[in-house]
PDB file of C-alpha atoms in Angstrom:
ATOM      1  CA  UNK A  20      91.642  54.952 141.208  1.00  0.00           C
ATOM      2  CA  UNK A  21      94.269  54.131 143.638  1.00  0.00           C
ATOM      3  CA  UNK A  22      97.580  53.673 142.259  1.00  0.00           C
ATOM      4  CA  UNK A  23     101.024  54.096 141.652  1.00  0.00           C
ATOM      5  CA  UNK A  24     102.222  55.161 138.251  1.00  0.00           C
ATOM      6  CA  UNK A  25     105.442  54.460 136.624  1.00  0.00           C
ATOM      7  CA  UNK A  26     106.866  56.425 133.058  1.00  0.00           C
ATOM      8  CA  UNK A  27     108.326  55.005 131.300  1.00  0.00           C
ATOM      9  CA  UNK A  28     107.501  51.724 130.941  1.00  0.00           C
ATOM     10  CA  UNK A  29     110.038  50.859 128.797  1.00  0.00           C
ATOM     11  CA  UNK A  30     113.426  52.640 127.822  1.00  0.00           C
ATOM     12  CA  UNK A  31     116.694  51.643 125.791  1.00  0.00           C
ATOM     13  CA  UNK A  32     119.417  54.084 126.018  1.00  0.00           C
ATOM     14  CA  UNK A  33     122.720  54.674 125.727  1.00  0.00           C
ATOM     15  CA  UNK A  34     125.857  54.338 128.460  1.00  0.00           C
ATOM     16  CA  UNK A  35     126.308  57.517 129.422  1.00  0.00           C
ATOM     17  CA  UNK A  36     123.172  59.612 128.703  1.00  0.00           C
ATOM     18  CA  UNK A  37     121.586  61.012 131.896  1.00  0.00           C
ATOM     19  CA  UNK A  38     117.710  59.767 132.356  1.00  0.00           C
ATOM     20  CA  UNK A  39     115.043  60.339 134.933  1.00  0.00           C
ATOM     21  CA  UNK A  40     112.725  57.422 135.526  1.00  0.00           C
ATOM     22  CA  UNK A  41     109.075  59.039 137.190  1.00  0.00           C
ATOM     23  CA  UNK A  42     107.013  57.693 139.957  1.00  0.00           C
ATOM     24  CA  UNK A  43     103.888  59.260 141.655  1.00  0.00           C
ATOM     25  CA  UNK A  44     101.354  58.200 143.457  1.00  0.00           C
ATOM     26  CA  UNK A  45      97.351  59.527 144.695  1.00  0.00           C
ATOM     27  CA  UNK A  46      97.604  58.135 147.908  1.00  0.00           C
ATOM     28  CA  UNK A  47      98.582  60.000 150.279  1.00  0.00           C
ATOM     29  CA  UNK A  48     101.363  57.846 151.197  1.00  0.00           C
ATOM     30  CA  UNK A  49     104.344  59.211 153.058  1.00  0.00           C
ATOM     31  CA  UNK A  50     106.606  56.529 152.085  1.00  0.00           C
ATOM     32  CA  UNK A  51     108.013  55.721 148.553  1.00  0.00           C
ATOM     33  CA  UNK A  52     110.649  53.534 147.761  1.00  0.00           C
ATOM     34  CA  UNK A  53     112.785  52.715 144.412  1.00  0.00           C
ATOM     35  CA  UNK A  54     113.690  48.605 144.058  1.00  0.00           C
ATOM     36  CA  UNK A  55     115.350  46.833 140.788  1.00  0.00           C
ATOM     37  CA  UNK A  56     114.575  43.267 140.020  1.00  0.00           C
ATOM     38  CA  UNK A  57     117.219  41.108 138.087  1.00  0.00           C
ATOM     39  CA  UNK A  58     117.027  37.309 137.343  1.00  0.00           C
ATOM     40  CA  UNK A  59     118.236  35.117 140.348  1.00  0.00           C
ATOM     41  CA  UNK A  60     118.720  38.440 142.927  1.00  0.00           C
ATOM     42  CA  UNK A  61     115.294  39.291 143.439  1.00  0.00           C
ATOM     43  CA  UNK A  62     114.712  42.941 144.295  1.00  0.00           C
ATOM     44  CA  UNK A  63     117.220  45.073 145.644  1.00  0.00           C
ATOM     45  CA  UNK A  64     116.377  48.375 147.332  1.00  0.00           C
ATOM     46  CA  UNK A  65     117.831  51.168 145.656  1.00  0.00           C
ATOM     47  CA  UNK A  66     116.650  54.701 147.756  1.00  0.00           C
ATOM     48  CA  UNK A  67     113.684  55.430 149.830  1.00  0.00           C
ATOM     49  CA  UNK A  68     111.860  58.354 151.371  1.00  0.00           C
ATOM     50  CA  UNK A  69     110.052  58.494 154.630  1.00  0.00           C
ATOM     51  CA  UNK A  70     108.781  61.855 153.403  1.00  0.00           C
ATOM     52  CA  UNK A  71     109.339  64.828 151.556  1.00  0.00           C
ATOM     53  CA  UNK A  72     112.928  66.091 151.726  1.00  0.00           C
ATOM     54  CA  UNK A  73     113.811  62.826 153.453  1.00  0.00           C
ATOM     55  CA  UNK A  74     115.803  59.770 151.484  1.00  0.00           C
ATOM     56  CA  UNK A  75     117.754  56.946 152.332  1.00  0.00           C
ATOM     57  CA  UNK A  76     119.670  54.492 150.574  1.00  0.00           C
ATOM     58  CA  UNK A  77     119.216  51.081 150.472  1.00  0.00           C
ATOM     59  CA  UNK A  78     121.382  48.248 149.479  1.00  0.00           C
ATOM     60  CA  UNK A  79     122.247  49.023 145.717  1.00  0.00           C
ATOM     61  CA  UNK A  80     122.292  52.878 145.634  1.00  0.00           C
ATOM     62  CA  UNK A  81     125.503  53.554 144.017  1.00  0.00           C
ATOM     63  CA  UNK A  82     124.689  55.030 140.123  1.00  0.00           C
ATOM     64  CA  UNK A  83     121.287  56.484 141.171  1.00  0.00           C
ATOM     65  CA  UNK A  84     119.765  59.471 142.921  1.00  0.00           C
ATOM     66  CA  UNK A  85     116.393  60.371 144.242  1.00  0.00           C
ATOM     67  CA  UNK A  86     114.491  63.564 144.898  1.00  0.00           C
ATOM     68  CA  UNK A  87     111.171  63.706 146.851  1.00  0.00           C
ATOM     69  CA  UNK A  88     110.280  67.353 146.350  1.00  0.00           C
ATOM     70  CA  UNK A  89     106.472  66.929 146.703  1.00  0.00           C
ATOM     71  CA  UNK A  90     104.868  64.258 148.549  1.00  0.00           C
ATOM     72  CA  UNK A  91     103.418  62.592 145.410  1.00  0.00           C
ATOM     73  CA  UNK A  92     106.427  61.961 143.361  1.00  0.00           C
ATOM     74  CA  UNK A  93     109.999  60.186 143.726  1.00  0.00           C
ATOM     75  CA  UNK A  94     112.073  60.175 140.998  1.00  0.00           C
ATOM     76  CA  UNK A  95     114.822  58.200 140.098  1.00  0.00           C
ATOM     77  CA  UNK A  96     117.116  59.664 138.499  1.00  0.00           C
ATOM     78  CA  UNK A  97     120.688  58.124 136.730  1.00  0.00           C
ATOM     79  CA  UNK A  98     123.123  60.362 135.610  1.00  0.00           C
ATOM     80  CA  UNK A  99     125.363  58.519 133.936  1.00  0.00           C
ATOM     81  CA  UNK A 100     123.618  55.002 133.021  1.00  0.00           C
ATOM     82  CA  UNK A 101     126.002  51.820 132.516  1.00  0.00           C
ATOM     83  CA  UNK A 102     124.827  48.464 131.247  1.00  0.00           C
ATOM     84  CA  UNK A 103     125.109  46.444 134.735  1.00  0.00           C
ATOM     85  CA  UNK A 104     121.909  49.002 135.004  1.00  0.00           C
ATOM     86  CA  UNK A 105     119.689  47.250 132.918  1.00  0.00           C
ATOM     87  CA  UNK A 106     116.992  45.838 134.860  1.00  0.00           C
ATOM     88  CA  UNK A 107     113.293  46.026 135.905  1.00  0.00           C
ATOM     89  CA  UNK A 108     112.651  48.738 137.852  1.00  0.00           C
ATOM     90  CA  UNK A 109     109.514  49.521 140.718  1.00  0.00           C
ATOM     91  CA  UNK A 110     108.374  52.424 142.788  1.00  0.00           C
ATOM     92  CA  UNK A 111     106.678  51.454 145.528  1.00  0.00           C
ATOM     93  CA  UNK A 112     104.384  53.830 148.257  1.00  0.00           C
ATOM     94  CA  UNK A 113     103.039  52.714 151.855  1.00  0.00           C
ATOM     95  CA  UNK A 114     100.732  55.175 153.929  1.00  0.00           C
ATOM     96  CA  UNK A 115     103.221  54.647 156.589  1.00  0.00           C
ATOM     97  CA  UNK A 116     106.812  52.924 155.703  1.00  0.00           C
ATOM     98  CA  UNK A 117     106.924  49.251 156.389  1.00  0.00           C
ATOM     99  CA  UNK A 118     104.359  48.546 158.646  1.00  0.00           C
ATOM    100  CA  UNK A 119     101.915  49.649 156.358  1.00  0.00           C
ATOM    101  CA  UNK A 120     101.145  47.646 152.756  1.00  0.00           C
ATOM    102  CA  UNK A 121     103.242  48.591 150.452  1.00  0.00           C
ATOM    103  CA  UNK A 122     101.733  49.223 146.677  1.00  0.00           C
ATOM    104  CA  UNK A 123     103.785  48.948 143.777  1.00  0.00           C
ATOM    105  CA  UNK A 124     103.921  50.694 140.772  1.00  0.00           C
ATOM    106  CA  UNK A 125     103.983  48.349 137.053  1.00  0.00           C
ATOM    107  CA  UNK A 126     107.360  48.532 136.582  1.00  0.00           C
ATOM    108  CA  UNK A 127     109.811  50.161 134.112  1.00  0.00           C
ATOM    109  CA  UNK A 128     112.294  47.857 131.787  1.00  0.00           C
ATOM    110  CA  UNK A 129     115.545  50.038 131.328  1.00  0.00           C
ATOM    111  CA  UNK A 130     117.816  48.653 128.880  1.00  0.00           C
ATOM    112  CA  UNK A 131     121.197  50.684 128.678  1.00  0.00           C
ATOM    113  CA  UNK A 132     123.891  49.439 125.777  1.00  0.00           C
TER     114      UNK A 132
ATOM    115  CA  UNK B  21     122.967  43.471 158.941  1.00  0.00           C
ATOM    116  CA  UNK B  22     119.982  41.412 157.852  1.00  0.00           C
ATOM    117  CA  UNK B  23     119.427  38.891 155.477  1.00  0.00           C
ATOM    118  CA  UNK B  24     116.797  36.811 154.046  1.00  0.00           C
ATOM    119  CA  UNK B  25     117.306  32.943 152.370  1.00  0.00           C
ATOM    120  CA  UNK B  26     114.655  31.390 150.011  1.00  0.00           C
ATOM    121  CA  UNK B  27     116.069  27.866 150.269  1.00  0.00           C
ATOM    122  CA  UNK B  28     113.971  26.821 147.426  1.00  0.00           C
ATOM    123  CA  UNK B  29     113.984  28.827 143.679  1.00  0.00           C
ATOM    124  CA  UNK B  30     111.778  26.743 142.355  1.00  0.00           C
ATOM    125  CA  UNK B  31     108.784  24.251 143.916  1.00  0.00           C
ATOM    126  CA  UNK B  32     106.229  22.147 141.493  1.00  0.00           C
ATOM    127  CA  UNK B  33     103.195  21.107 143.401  1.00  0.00           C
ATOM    128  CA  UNK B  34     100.486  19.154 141.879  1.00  0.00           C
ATOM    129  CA  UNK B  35      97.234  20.933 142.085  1.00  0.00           C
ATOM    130  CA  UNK B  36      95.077  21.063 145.306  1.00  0.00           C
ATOM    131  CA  UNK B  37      97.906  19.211 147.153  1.00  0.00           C
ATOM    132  CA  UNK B  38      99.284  21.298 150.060  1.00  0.00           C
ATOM    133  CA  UNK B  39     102.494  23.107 149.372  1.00  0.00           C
ATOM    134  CA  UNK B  40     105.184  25.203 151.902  1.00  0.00           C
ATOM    135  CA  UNK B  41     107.591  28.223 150.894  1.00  0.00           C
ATOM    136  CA  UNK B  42     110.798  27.987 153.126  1.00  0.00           C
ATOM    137  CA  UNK B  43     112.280  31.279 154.317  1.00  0.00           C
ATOM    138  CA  UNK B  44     114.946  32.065 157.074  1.00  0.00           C
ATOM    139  CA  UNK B  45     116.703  35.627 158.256  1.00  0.00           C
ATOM    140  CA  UNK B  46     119.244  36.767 160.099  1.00  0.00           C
ATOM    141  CA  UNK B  47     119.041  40.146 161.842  1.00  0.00           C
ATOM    142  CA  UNK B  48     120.626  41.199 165.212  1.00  0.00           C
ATOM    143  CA  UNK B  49     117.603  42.907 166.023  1.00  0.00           C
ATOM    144  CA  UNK B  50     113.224  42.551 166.565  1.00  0.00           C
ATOM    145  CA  UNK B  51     112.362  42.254 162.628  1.00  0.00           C
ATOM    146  CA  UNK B  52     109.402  42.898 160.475  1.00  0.00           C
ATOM    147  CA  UNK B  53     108.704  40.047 158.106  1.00  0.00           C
ATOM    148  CA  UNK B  54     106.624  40.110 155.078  1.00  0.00           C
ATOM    149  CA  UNK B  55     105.748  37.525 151.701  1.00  0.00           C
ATOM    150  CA  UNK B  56     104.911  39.089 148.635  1.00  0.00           C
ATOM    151  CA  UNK B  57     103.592  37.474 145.745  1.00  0.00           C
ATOM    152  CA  UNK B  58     104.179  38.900 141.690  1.00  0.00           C
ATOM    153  CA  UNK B  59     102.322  37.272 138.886  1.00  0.00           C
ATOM    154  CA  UNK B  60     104.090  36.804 135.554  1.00  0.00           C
ATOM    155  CA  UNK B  61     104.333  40.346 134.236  1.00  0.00           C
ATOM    156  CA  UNK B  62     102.874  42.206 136.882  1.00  0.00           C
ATOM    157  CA  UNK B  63     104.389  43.976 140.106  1.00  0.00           C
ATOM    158  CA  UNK B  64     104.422  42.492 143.948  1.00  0.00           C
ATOM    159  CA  UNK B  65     101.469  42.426 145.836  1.00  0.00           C
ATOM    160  CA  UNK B  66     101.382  41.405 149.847  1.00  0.00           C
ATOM    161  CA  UNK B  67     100.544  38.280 150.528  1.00  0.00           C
ATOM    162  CA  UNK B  68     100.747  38.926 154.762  1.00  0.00           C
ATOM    163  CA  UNK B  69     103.229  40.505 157.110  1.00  0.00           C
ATOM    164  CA  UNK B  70     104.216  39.759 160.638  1.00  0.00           C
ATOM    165  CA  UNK B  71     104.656  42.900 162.574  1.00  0.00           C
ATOM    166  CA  UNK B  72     103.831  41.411 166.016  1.00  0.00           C
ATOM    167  CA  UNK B  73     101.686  39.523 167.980  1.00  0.00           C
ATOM    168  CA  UNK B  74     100.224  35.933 167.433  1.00  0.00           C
ATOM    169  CA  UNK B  75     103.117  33.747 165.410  1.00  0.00           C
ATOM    170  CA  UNK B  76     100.477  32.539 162.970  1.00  0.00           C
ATOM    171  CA  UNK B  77      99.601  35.486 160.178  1.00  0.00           C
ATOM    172  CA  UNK B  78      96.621  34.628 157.475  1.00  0.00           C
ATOM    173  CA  UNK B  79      97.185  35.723 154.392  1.00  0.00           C
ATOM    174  CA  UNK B  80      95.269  36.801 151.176  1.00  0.00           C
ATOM    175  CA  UNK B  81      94.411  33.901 149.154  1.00  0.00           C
ATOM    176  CA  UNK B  82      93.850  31.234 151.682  1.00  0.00           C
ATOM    177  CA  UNK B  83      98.212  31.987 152.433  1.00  0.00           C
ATOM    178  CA  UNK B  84      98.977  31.414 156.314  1.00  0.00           C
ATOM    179  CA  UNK B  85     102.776  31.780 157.589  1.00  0.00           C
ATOM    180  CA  UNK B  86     104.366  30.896 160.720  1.00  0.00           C
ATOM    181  CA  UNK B  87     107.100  33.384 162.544  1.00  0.00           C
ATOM    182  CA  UNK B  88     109.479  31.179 164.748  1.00  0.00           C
ATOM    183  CA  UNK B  89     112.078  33.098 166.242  1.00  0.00           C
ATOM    184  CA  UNK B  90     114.145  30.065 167.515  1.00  0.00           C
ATOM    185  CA  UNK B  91     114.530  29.127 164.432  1.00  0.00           C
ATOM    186  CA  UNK B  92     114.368  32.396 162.741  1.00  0.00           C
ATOM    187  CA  UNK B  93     111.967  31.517 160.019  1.00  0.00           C
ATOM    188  CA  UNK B  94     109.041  32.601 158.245  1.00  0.00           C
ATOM    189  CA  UNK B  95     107.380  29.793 156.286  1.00  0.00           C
ATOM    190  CA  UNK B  96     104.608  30.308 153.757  1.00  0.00           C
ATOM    191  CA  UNK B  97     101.880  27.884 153.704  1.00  0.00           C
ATOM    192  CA  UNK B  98      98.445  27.147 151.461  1.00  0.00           C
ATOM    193  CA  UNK B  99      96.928  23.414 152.272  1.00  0.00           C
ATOM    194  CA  UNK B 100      95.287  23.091 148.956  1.00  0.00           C
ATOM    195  CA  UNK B 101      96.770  25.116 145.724  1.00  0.00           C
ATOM    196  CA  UNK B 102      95.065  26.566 142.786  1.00  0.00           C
ATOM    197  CA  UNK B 103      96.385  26.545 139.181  1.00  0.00           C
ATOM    198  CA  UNK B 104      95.808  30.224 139.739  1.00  0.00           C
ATOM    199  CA  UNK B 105      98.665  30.439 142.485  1.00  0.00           C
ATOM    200  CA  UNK B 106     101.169  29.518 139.772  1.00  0.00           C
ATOM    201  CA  UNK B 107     104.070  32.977 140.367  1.00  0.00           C
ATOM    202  CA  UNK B 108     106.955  34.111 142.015  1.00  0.00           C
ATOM    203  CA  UNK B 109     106.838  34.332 146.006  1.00  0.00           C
ATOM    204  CA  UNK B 110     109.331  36.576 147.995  1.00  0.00           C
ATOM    205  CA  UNK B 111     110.305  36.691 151.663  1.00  0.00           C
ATOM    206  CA  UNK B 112     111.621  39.855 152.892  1.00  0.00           C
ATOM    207  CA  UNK B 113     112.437  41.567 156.268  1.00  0.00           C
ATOM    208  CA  UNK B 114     112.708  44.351 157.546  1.00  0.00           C
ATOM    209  CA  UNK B 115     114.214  46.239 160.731  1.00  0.00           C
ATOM    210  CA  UNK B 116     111.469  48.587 161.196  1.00  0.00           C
ATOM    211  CA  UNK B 117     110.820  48.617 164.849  1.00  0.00           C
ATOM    212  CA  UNK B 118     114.223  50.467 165.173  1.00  0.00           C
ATOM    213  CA  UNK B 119     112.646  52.833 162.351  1.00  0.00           C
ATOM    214  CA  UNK B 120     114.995  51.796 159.956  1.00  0.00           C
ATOM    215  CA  UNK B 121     112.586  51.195 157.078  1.00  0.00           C
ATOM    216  CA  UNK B 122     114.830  49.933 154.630  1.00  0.00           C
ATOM    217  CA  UNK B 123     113.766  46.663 153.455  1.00  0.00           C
ATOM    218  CA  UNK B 124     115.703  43.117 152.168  1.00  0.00           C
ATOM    219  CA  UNK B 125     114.441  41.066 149.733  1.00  0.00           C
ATOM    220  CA  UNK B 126     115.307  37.218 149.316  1.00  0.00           C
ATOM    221  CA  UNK B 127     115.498  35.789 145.680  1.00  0.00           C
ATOM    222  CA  UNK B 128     112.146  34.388 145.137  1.00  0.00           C
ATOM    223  CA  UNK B 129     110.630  31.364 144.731  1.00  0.00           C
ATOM    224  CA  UNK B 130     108.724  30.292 141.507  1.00  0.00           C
ATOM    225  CA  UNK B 131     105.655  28.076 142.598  1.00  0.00           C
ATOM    226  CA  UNK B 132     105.041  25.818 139.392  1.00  0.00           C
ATOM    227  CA  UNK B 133     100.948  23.967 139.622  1.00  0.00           C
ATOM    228  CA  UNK B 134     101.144  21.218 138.067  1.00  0.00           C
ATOM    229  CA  UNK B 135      97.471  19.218 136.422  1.00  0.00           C
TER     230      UNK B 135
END
């Protein structure tokens, strides 16, 4: 099946304690893309990768890193998690960036105190 | 830079009447626009996309949307809703004909069906 998986789903941590969030997908797709979804803002981009060894922020990068290593997986990666980072978090893939649909992956609820 | 404005966060609509999703942008440059729709606890899903082309995009779902660049707007439209359309719409846009593929979202609009 088609899809793009997410791991954790769910996560409370600690400020401070470095965490890696995972995100592949079996598509194929050379685009991936990291968003975080908070009450009222909507989602905000966070990093995203045209393909491997290629990333880009996008409007809320600051606190997170990315790698895209193999073409399959993006990982997101926060070394040193604060509480404004508590959110709902998606990886998206698209065969090719924007003009092609992008899928998105269930979703990960971070909670950091 | 570009941005995208939901005017509306939230919009009841009694059942099977006709309901429209306001959304405007501002970008200096030729845009991508797309609506996404996420159910309660689930992720986004397109809805349609304007990339170029006719003004008028069909959606999924019986969704249409109108691009006007005059006006620079992207309105999301359904002439007769189903209970099943109750969730969270989003506007976004993109810059992607100048290969910049990052994307902005607006803040959502929750579409409430009402019996």
């Amino acid at each position: 099946e088609a899809q793009v998986t997410q791991n954790p789903r769910y996560l409370i941590t600690v400020t401070g304690k470095k965490l890696t969030v995972t995100c592949s997908q079996n598509m194929n797709h050379e685009y991936m893309s990291w968003y975080r979804q908070d009450p009222g803002l909507g989602l905000r981009q966070i990093y995203y990768s045209m393909n491997v060894e290629v990333t880009d922020k996008g409007d809320v990068p600051e606190g997170y890193k990315v790698s895209r290593k193999e073409k399959r997986n993006f990982p997101l990666i926060l070394e040193s998690p604060s509480p404004n980072q508590t959110s709902l978090y998606f990886c998206a893939s698209s065969l090719y960036g924007l003009e092609s649909e992008q899928y998105f992956g269930p979703g990960t609820r971070l909670t950091v105190t | 830079a570009q941005s995208v404005t939901q005017l509306d966060s939230q919009v009841p609509v009694f059942e099977e009447a006709p309901v429209e999703l306001r959304c405007n942008y501002s970008s200096s440059v030729s845009v991508y626009l797309f609506w996404y729709v996420q159910y309660p606890n689930q992720g986004l899903q397109l809805l349609l996309k304007y990339l170029s082309g006719s003004t008028l995009v069909k959606g999924i779902n019986g969704f249409e949307a109108e691009f006007n660049k005059s006006q620079t707007s992207f309105h999301l439209r359904k002439p007769s809703v189903h209970i099943s359309d109750t969730a969270e719409y989003f506007c976004a846009v993109s810059e992607g004909m100048n290969r910049d593929d990052k994307i902005i979202f607006g803040k959502g609009t929750r579409l409430h069906i009402l019996p």
